[in-house]
mmCIF file of C-alpha atoms in Angstrom:
data_model
loop_
_atom_site.group_PDB
_atom_site.id
_atom_site.type_symbol
_atom_site.label_atom_id
_atom_site.label_comp_id
_atom_site.label_asym_id
_atom_site.label_seq_id
_atom_site.Cartn_x
_atom_site.Cartn_y
_atom_site.Cartn_z
ATOM 1 C CA MET A 1013 -20.250 -17.982 -28.747
ATOM 2 C CA THR A 1014 -19.786 -15.664 -25.536
ATOM 3 C CA SER A 1015 -16.287 -14.700 -24.652
ATOM 4 C CA ASN A 1016 -15.167 -15.432 -21.029
ATOM 5 C CA LYS A 1017 -12.809 -12.416 -21.043
ATOM 6 C CA SER A 1018 -13.506 -9.011 -19.402
ATOM 7 C CA GLN A 1019 -13.404 -5.771 -21.323
ATOM 8 C CA PHE A 1020 -12.888 -2.104 -20.219
ATOM 9 C CA ARG A 1021 -15.479 0.585 -20.781
ATOM 10 C CA PRO A 1022 -14.649 4.345 -20.743
ATOM 11 C CA SER A 1023 -13.571 5.371 -17.256
ATOM 12 C CA GLN A 1024 -15.839 7.545 -15.116
ATOM 13 C CA SER A 1025 -15.060 10.252 -12.652
ATOM 14 C CA VAL A 1026 -16.567 10.792 -9.228
ATOM 15 C CA GLN A 1027 -16.397 14.218 -7.577
ATOM 16 C CA LEU A 1028 -14.781 14.277 -4.208
ATOM 17 C CA GLY A 1029 -14.315 17.240 -1.769
ATOM 18 C CA SER A 1030 -10.715 17.366 -2.540
ATOM 19 C CA GLY A 1031 -10.830 16.735 -6.235
ATOM 20 C CA THR A 1032 -11.808 13.985 -8.705
ATOM 21 C CA LEU A 1033 -11.377 10.217 -8.458
ATOM 22 C CA ILE A 1034 -11.200 8.296 -11.752
ATOM 23 C CA VAL A 1035 -12.852 4.935 -11.678
ATOM 24 C CA GLN A 1036 -12.052 2.204 -14.175
ATOM 25 C CA VAL A 1037 -15.096 0.429 -15.519
ATOM 26 C CA ARG A 1038 -14.610 -3.183 -16.388
ATOM 27 C CA GLU A 1039 -17.470 -5.344 -17.997
ATOM 28 C CA SER A 1040 -17.533 -8.980 -16.876
ATOM 29 C CA VAL A 1041 -19.511 -11.741 -18.363
ATOM 30 C CA ARG A 1042 -19.579 -13.270 -14.858
ATOM 31 C CA ALA A 1043 -20.934 -10.287 -13.045
ATOM 32 C CA ARG A 1044 -24.541 -10.373 -11.974
ATOM 33 C CA ARG A 1045 -24.643 -7.029 -10.390
ATOM 34 C CA MET A 1046 -22.348 -3.915 -10.219
ATOM 35 C CA ARG A 1047 -19.582 -3.963 -7.713
ATOM 36 C CA LEU A 1048 -17.205 -1.243 -6.663
ATOM 37 C CA VAL A 1049 -13.635 -2.210 -5.569
ATOM 38 C CA MET A 1050 -11.301 0.256 -3.863
ATOM 39 C CA SER A 1051 -8.048 -0.560 -2.038
ATOM 40 C CA PRO A 1052 -4.691 0.988 -1.322
ATOM 41 C CA ARG A 1053 -2.865 -1.024 -3.888
ATOM 42 C CA ARG A 1054 -5.085 -0.867 -7.069
ATOM 43 C CA PRO A 1055 -7.021 1.741 -9.014
ATOM 44 C CA ALA A 1056 -10.777 2.185 -8.178
ATOM 45 C CA GLU A 1057 -12.692 -0.231 -10.331
ATOM 46 C CA LEU A 1058 -16.386 -0.680 -11.023
ATOM 47 C CA ILE A 1059 -17.276 -4.149 -12.272
ATOM 48 C CA VAL A 1060 -20.476 -4.208 -14.330
ATOM 49 C CA PRO A 1061 -22.547 -6.896 -15.992
ATOM 50 C CA GLU A 1062 -22.661 -6.986 -19.805
ATOM 51 C CA LYS A 1063 -26.263 -5.616 -19.856
ATOM 52 C CA ALA A 1064 -25.552 -2.618 -17.719
ATOM 53 C CA SER A 1065 -26.140 0.640 -19.608
ATOM 54 C CA SER A 1066 -24.114 3.885 -19.259
ATOM 55 C CA SER A 1067 -27.028 5.522 -17.391
ATOM 56 C CA ASP A 1068 -27.045 2.486 -14.982
ATOM 57 C CA VAL A 1069 -23.387 3.104 -14.377
ATOM 58 C CA ASN A 1070 -23.773 6.779 -13.754
ATOM 59 C CA GLN A 1071 -26.714 6.271 -11.575
ATOM 60 C CA PHE A 1072 -24.832 3.546 -9.510
ATOM 61 C CA LEU A 1073 -21.839 5.807 -9.019
ATOM 62 C CA GLN A 1074 -24.089 8.777 -7.883
ATOM 63 C CA GLN A 1075 -25.705 6.601 -5.383
ATOM 64 C CA LYS A 1076 -22.411 5.517 -4.052
ATOM 65 C CA SER A 1077 -20.670 8.900 -4.110
ATOM 66 C CA LYS A 1078 -20.746 9.313 -0.364
ATOM 67 C CA TRP A 1079 -19.386 5.659 0.141
ATOM 68 C CA VAL A 1080 -16.636 6.503 -2.416
ATOM 69 C CA ALA A 1081 -15.622 9.645 -0.610
ATOM 70 C CA GLU A 1082 -15.405 7.968 2.718
ATOM 71 C CA LYS A 1083 -13.430 4.930 1.289
ATOM 72 C CA HIS A 1084 -11.127 7.280 -0.472
ATOM 73 C CA ALA A 1085 -10.400 9.108 2.775
ATOM 74 C CA LEU A 1086 -9.726 5.951 4.586
ATOM 75 C CA ILE A 1087 -7.330 4.754 1.852
ATOM 76 C CA GLN A 1088 -5.413 7.914 1.878
ATOM 77 C CA SER A 1089 -5.258 7.695 5.641
ATOM 78 C CA ILE A 1090 -3.787 4.164 5.406
ATOM 79 C CA LEU A 1091 -1.300 5.117 2.765
ATOM 80 C CA SER A 1092 0.020 7.993 4.875
ATOM 81 C CA ARG A 1093 0.695 5.713 7.865
ATOM 82 C CA PRO A 1094 4.409 5.557 8.714
ATOM 83 C CA ALA A 1095 5.881 1.888 8.318
ATOM 84 C CA GLU A 1096 6.078 0.331 11.785
ATOM 85 C CA LEU A 1097 7.119 -3.223 11.059
ATOM 86 C CA ASN A 1098 10.291 -2.391 9.142
ATOM 87 C CA LEU A 1099 9.800 -5.386 6.990
ATOM 88 C CA GLU A 1100 12.164 -4.120 4.300
ATOM 89 C CA GLN A 1101 15.150 -3.755 6.316
ATOM 90 C CA PRO A 1102 18.212 -5.334 4.410
ATOM 91 C CA SER A 1103 19.425 -8.946 5.027
ATOM 92 C CA VAL A 1104 16.363 -10.016 7.070
ATOM 93 C CA VAL A 1105 13.188 -12.175 6.228
ATOM 94 C CA TRP A 1106 10.211 -12.496 8.521
ATOM 95 C CA LEU A 1107 8.766 -15.878 9.429
ATOM 96 C CA LEU A 1108 5.591 -15.789 11.515
ATOM 97 C CA GLY A 1109 6.385 -12.393 13.011
ATOM 98 C CA ARG A 1110 10.103 -13.333 13.672
ATOM 99 C CA GLN A 1111 13.241 -12.075 11.984
ATOM 100 C CA GLN A 1112 15.669 -14.492 10.304
ATOM 101 C CA HIS A 1113 18.935 -13.368 8.880
ATOM 102 C CA ILE A 1114 19.845 -13.629 5.224
ATOM 103 C CA GLN A 1115 23.338 -14.082 3.750
ATOM 104 C CA HIS A 1116 23.364 -13.260 0.066
ATOM 105 C CA MET A 1117 25.850 -15.125 -1.929
ATOM 106 C CA PRO A 1118 25.782 -13.671 -5.499
ATOM 107 C CA THR A 1119 26.532 -17.019 -7.187
ATOM 108 C CA SER A 1120 25.484 -17.936 -10.688
ATOM 109 C CA ARG A 1121 22.588 -20.109 -9.444
ATOM 110 C CA PRO A 1122 19.632 -18.775 -7.575
ATOM 111 C CA SER A 1123 18.838 -20.777 -4.461
ATOM 112 C CA VAL A 1124 17.647 -20.708 -0.974
ATOM 113 C CA ARG A 1125 18.860 -23.035 1.813
ATOM 114 C CA GLN A 1126 18.571 -22.969 5.573
ATOM 115 C CA VAL A 1127 21.650 -23.204 7.779
ATOM 116 C CA GLY A 1128 20.599 -23.069 11.357
ATOM 117 C CA ARG A 1129 18.684 -19.760 11.837
ATOM 118 C CA GLU A 1130 20.237 -18.158 8.767
ATOM 119 C CA LEU A 1131 18.944 -18.216 5.205
ATOM 120 C CA ILE A 1132 21.653 -18.615 2.428
ATOM 121 C CA VAL A 1133 20.316 -17.010 -0.729
ATOM 122 C CA GLY A 1134 22.223 -17.429 -4.053
ATOM 123 C CA GLY A 1135 21.982 -15.560 -7.517
ATOM 124 C CA ASN A 1136 22.129 -12.133 -8.591
ATOM 125 C CA SER A 1137 19.729 -9.496 -7.031
ATOM 126 C CA ASP A 1138 16.758 -10.269 -9.227
ATOM 127 C CA GLU A 1139 17.209 -13.977 -9.126
ATOM 128 C CA ALA A 1140 17.757 -13.932 -5.301
ATOM 129 C CA ALA A 1141 14.625 -11.732 -4.799
ATOM 130 C CA ALA A 1142 12.579 -14.338 -6.802
ATOM 131 C CA ALA A 1143 14.096 -17.191 -4.833
ATOM 132 C CA VAL A 1144 13.107 -15.420 -1.486
ATOM 133 C CA GLU A 1145 9.605 -14.950 -2.656
ATOM 134 C CA ARG A 1146 9.421 -18.739 -3.632
ATOM 135 C CA TRP A 1147 10.696 -19.624 -0.211
ATOM 136 C CA TYR A 1148 8.001 -17.481 1.409
ATOM 137 C CA ARG A 1149 5.459 -19.256 -0.665
ATOM 138 C CA ARG A 1150 6.710 -22.749 0.246
ATOM 139 C CA LYS A 1151 6.699 -21.824 4.022
ATOM 140 C CA SER A 1152 3.210 -20.364 3.556
ATOM 141 C CA ARG A 1153 1.968 -23.494 2.046
ATOM 142 C CA GLN A 1154 3.560 -25.776 4.558
ATOM 143 C CA HIS A 1155 2.231 -23.814 7.449
ATOM 144 C CA VAL A 1156 -1.314 -23.238 6.181
ATOM 145 C CA GLN A 1157 -1.703 -26.896 5.155
ATOM 146 C CA ASP A 1158 -1.080 -28.046 8.763
ATOM 147 C CA LEU A 1159 -2.976 -25.085 10.272
ATOM 148 C CA VAL A 1160 -6.222 -25.498 8.185
ATOM 149 C CA GLU A 1161 -6.273 -29.369 8.618
ATOM 150 C CA HIS A 1162 -5.922 -28.902 12.318
ATOM 151 C CA GLN A 1163 -8.541 -26.192 12.671
ATOM 152 C CA ALA A 1164 -10.964 -27.958 10.268
ATOM 153 C CA LYS A 1165 -10.795 -31.050 12.354
ATOM 154 C CA ARG A 1166 -11.342 -29.043 15.566
ATOM 155 C CA LEU A 1167 -14.379 -27.311 13.991
ATOM 156 C CA GLY A 1168 -15.876 -30.295 12.271
ATOM 157 C CA LEU A 1169 -15.554 -28.748 8.840
ATOM 158 C CA GLU A 1170 -14.373 -30.191 5.365
ATOM 159 C CA PHE A 1171 -12.586 -28.424 2.644
ATOM 160 C CA HIS A 1172 -11.164 -29.522 -0.761
ATOM 161 C CA ASN A 1173 -8.050 -27.726 -1.819
ATOM 162 C CA ILE A 1174 -5.683 -25.006 -0.672
ATOM 163 C CA THR A 1175 -3.989 -22.625 -2.962
ATOM 164 C CA ILE A 1176 -1.437 -19.887 -2.122
ATOM 165 C CA ARG A 1177 -1.701 -16.718 -4.107
ATOM 166 C CA ASP A 1178 -0.773 -12.938 -3.840
ATOM 167 C CA GLN A 1179 -4.151 -11.351 -3.662
ATOM 168 C CA GLN A 1180 -4.346 -7.587 -3.708
ATOM 169 C CA THR A 1181 -7.576 -7.016 -1.710
ATOM 170 C CA ARG A 1182 -8.078 -10.261 0.305
ATOM 171 C CA TRP A 1183 -5.966 -12.267 2.778
ATOM 172 C CA GLY A 1184 -8.028 -15.336 2.061
ATOM 173 C CA SER A 1185 -11.113 -16.618 0.365
ATOM 174 C CA CYS A 1186 -13.404 -19.604 0.238
ATOM 175 C CA SER A 1187 -15.125 -20.696 -3.004
ATOM 176 C CA SER A 1188 -18.539 -22.320 -3.336
ATOM 177 C CA SER A 1189 -16.791 -25.586 -4.207
ATOM 178 C CA ARG A 1190 -15.138 -25.513 -0.847
ATOM 179 C CA ASN A 1191 -11.652 -24.531 -2.084
ATOM 180 C CA LEU A 1192 -9.596 -22.267 0.223
ATOM 181 C CA SER A 1193 -7.058 -19.552 -0.957
ATOM 182 C CA PHE A 1194 -4.563 -17.525 1.228
ATOM 183 C CA SER A 1195 -1.986 -14.874 0.501
ATOM 184 C CA TRP A 1196 1.567 -16.048 0.935
ATOM 185 C CA ARG A 1197 2.347 -12.717 2.769
ATOM 186 C CA LEU A 1198 0.452 -13.977 5.807
ATOM 187 C CA ILE A 1199 3.581 -16.030 6.687
ATOM 188 C CA MET A 1200 5.258 -12.810 7.662
ATOM 189 C CA ALA A 1201 2.566 -11.930 10.235
ATOM 190 C CA PRO A 1202 2.355 -13.346 13.806
ATOM 191 C CA PRO A 1203 1.066 -16.835 14.033
ATOM 192 C CA GLU A 1204 -2.335 -15.822 15.590
ATOM 193 C CA VAL A 1205 -2.918 -13.505 12.634
ATOM 194 C CA PHE A 1206 -2.487 -16.351 10.083
ATOM 195 C CA GLU A 1207 -4.539 -18.623 12.422
ATOM 196 C CA TYR A 1208 -7.442 -16.016 12.356
ATOM 197 C CA VAL A 1209 -7.519 -15.721 8.605
ATOM 198 C CA ALA A 1210 -7.611 -19.591 8.343
ATOM 199 C CA VAL A 1211 -10.429 -19.959 10.883
ATOM 200 C CA HIS A 1212 -12.312 -17.015 9.120
ATOM 201 C CA GLU A 1213 -12.218 -18.807 5.838
ATOM 202 C CA LEU A 1214 -13.148 -22.180 7.275
ATOM 203 C CA CYS A 1215 -16.174 -20.512 8.854
ATOM 204 C CA HIS A 1216 -17.312 -19.530 5.471
ATOM 205 C CA LEU A 1217 -17.731 -23.129 4.573
ATOM 206 C CA ARG A 1218 -20.772 -23.154 6.975
ATOM 207 C CA GLU A 1219 -21.845 -19.539 6.592
ATOM 208 C CA PRO A 1220 -20.876 -18.290 3.056
ATOM 209 C CA ASN A 1221 -21.411 -14.518 3.669
ATOM 210 C CA HIS A 1222 -20.771 -12.124 6.391
ATOM 211 C CA SER A 1223 -24.110 -12.481 8.083
ATOM 212 C CA LYS A 1224 -24.760 -12.261 11.773
ATOM 213 C CA ALA A 1225 -24.643 -15.959 11.871
ATOM 214 C CA PHE A 1226 -21.124 -15.946 10.426
ATOM 215 C CA TRP A 1227 -19.813 -13.541 13.007
ATOM 216 C CA ARG A 1228 -21.500 -15.559 15.865
ATOM 217 C CA LEU A 1229 -19.838 -18.686 14.445
ATOM 218 C CA LEU A 1230 -16.428 -16.853 14.272
ATOM 219 C CA ASP A 1231 -16.785 -15.619 17.919
ATOM 220 C CA VAL A 1232 -17.289 -19.159 19.139
ATOM 221 C CA ALA A 1233 -14.495 -20.728 16.889
ATOM 222 C CA GLN A 1234 -11.918 -17.949 17.486
ATOM 223 C CA PRO A 1235 -12.778 -15.693 20.441
ATOM 224 C CA GLN A 1236 -9.696 -13.520 20.081
ATOM 225 C CA TRP A 1237 -10.203 -12.800 16.415
ATOM 226 C CA PRO A 1238 -10.620 -8.971 16.786
ATOM 227 C CA ASP A 1239 -7.066 -8.558 17.973
ATOM 228 C CA ALA A 1240 -5.869 -10.304 14.900
ATOM 229 C CA ALA A 1241 -8.208 -8.388 12.630
ATOM 230 C CA ASN A 1242 -6.896 -5.122 14.162
ATOM 231 C CA TRP A 1243 -3.215 -6.212 13.538
ATOM 232 C CA LEU A 1244 -4.090 -6.515 9.861
ATOM 233 C CA ARG A 1245 -5.943 -3.289 9.630
ATOM 234 C CA ARG A 1246 -2.974 -1.523 11.238
ATOM 235 C CA HIS A 1247 -0.147 -3.278 9.280
ATOM 236 C CA GLY A 1248 -1.839 -4.876 6.268
ATOM 237 C CA GLN A 1249 -0.725 -2.140 3.843
ATOM 238 C CA GLU A 1250 2.811 -2.467 4.947
ATOM 239 C CA VAL A 1251 2.745 -6.227 4.546
ATOM 240 C CA ARG A 1252 1.113 -5.868 0.973
ATOM 241 C CA ALA A 1253 3.708 -3.412 -0.065
ATOM 242 C CA TYR A 1254 6.560 -5.627 0.878
ATOM 243 C CA ASN A 1255 8.968 -6.216 -1.881
ATOM 244 C CA PRO A 1256 11.653 -9.129 -1.432
ATOM 245 C CA ARG A 1257 14.119 -7.341 -3.533
ATOM 246 C CA THR A 1258 14.852 -4.790 -0.767
ATOM 247 C CA VAL A 1259 16.026 -7.384 1.642
ATOM 248 C CA ILE A 1260 18.608 -8.500 -0.800
ATOM 249 C CA ASP A 1261 20.352 -5.395 -1.627
ATOM 250 C CA GLY A 1262 18.824 -2.826 0.736
ATOM 251 C CA SER A 1263 18.601 -0.276 -2.056
ATOM 252 C CA ALA A 1264 15.799 2.303 -2.147
ATOM 253 C CA GLU A 1265 15.833 1.957 -5.929
ATOM 254 C CA ALA A 1266 14.968 -1.725 -5.580
ATOM 255 C CA SER A 1267 11.400 -0.983 -4.397
ATOM 256 C CA LYS A 1268 10.637 1.177 -7.339
#
């Protein structure tokens, strides 16, 4: 019986102009081809099919060496950007690009409740931070459900289910079974950014890849999408690095 689990092979190294990059190699029973994943918040990883040999892996990495070097330089540039949004300032949460004040009540029971424009958060630091993240997820689900239903009706498209996750490399996804998934962190971004990601994934219901036909469809469905995409390119790393713990106690140690 074939296992559905992935397993790691020995890591490989790719020579860069400034040094060496270690690439994790993960064998996946679901992989049909080799795929290299690089992003600011995770180690470089090469996903390979079960039947891929060591020579296949080495040849693939050699062929991709220029792309790896360019991608690595881009990631280093992203990581070196100064924070501009100031998301982690203490006692503030962000809802669709706007600040909302937090009052932390270190009670014995973790909770979040809305009082006017203020969020009352209970529990010790760890419990309160977890409660804030759950609040973000609830707000994200409420917003995206209404948003996707409205946009799907406008575009004449049908989807099945929506899930809210914390993806490390994608803001949203669309499966072959017409299920949509979105990062809860989008609820911190301006509303037009969340709307762009929702429409982007809905367009994949008609055009499953990033073909020219897909971009033509997106241009018609959301003509201002480049502005929202640029916002994510500029601020996405800061949004992904956000830790709710810092808004509770404002401690630099909290983000470690």
